[in-house]
């Protein structure tokens, strides 16, 4: 069986700022740590993905992450 044919599950994280720009992160912790740097209105989003060869697919799409104690949502 060729590597990658079964699909590797994982998560992607992003910050979307108030101007619609998107920034990718490797973990939730990293995204939440960087959130205040993106200013008022910035939010954290995540999605579950499956990678097959060079293709990334998401079943449910992006979903907003509630920030702890309301941090980062200005």
XYZ file of C-alpha atoms in Angstrom:
74
model
C 0.000 0.000 0.000
C 1.420 3.393 -0.962
C 2.028 5.884 1.825
C -0.753 8.442 2.207
C -3.481 6.519 0.429
C -5.399 5.871 3.649
C -5.509 9.576 4.537
C -3.961 11.107 7.636
C -6.359 12.874 10.011
C -5.312 16.080 11.699
C -6.374 19.579 12.700
C -5.655 22.965 11.204
C -5.816 26.232 13.146
C -6.160 29.792 11.890
C -6.697 33.334 13.064
C -8.990 35.521 10.991
C -8.574 39.242 11.636
C -11.216 41.953 11.256
C -10.045 42.661 7.687
C -10.535 39.015 6.647
C -6.839 38.107 6.528
C -6.067 34.556 7.610
C -3.003 33.262 9.459
C -2.232 29.534 9.914
C -0.918 27.891 13.101
C 0.235 24.425 14.113
C -1.714 24.216 17.391
C -4.546 25.760 19.358
C -2.105 26.978 21.995
C -0.025 28.813 19.394
C -3.098 30.430 17.818
C -4.513 31.571 21.172
C -1.128 32.951 22.200
C -0.880 35.015 18.993
C -4.528 36.161 18.981
C -4.009 39.493 20.831
C -1.344 40.456 18.257
C -3.986 40.536 15.506
C -6.083 43.262 17.072
C -9.714 43.970 17.676
C -12.162 41.535 16.104
C -9.658 38.729 15.502
C -10.979 35.197 16.093
C -9.573 31.652 16.201
C -10.925 28.934 13.891
C -10.228 25.215 13.489
C -11.176 22.338 11.226
C -10.527 18.632 11.072
C -8.744 17.635 7.881
C -7.661 14.496 6.081
C -4.541 14.583 3.958
C -4.199 12.232 1.010
C -1.015 12.642 -1.008
C -0.873 16.415 -1.643
C -4.590 17.084 -1.122
C -6.178 18.363 2.108
C -9.906 17.779 2.601
C -12.211 18.977 5.370
C -15.535 17.334 6.129
C -17.168 20.045 8.258
C -15.291 23.206 7.258
C -13.985 25.909 9.580
C -15.582 26.364 13.010
C -14.909 29.233 15.384
C -13.187 28.349 18.666
C -14.488 29.948 21.857
C -11.585 31.732 23.543
C -10.940 31.085 27.248
C -12.472 33.745 29.507
C -13.340 35.801 26.416
C -9.690 36.623 25.710
C -8.873 37.847 22.242
C -12.414 38.656 21.174
C -12.530 42.409 21.459
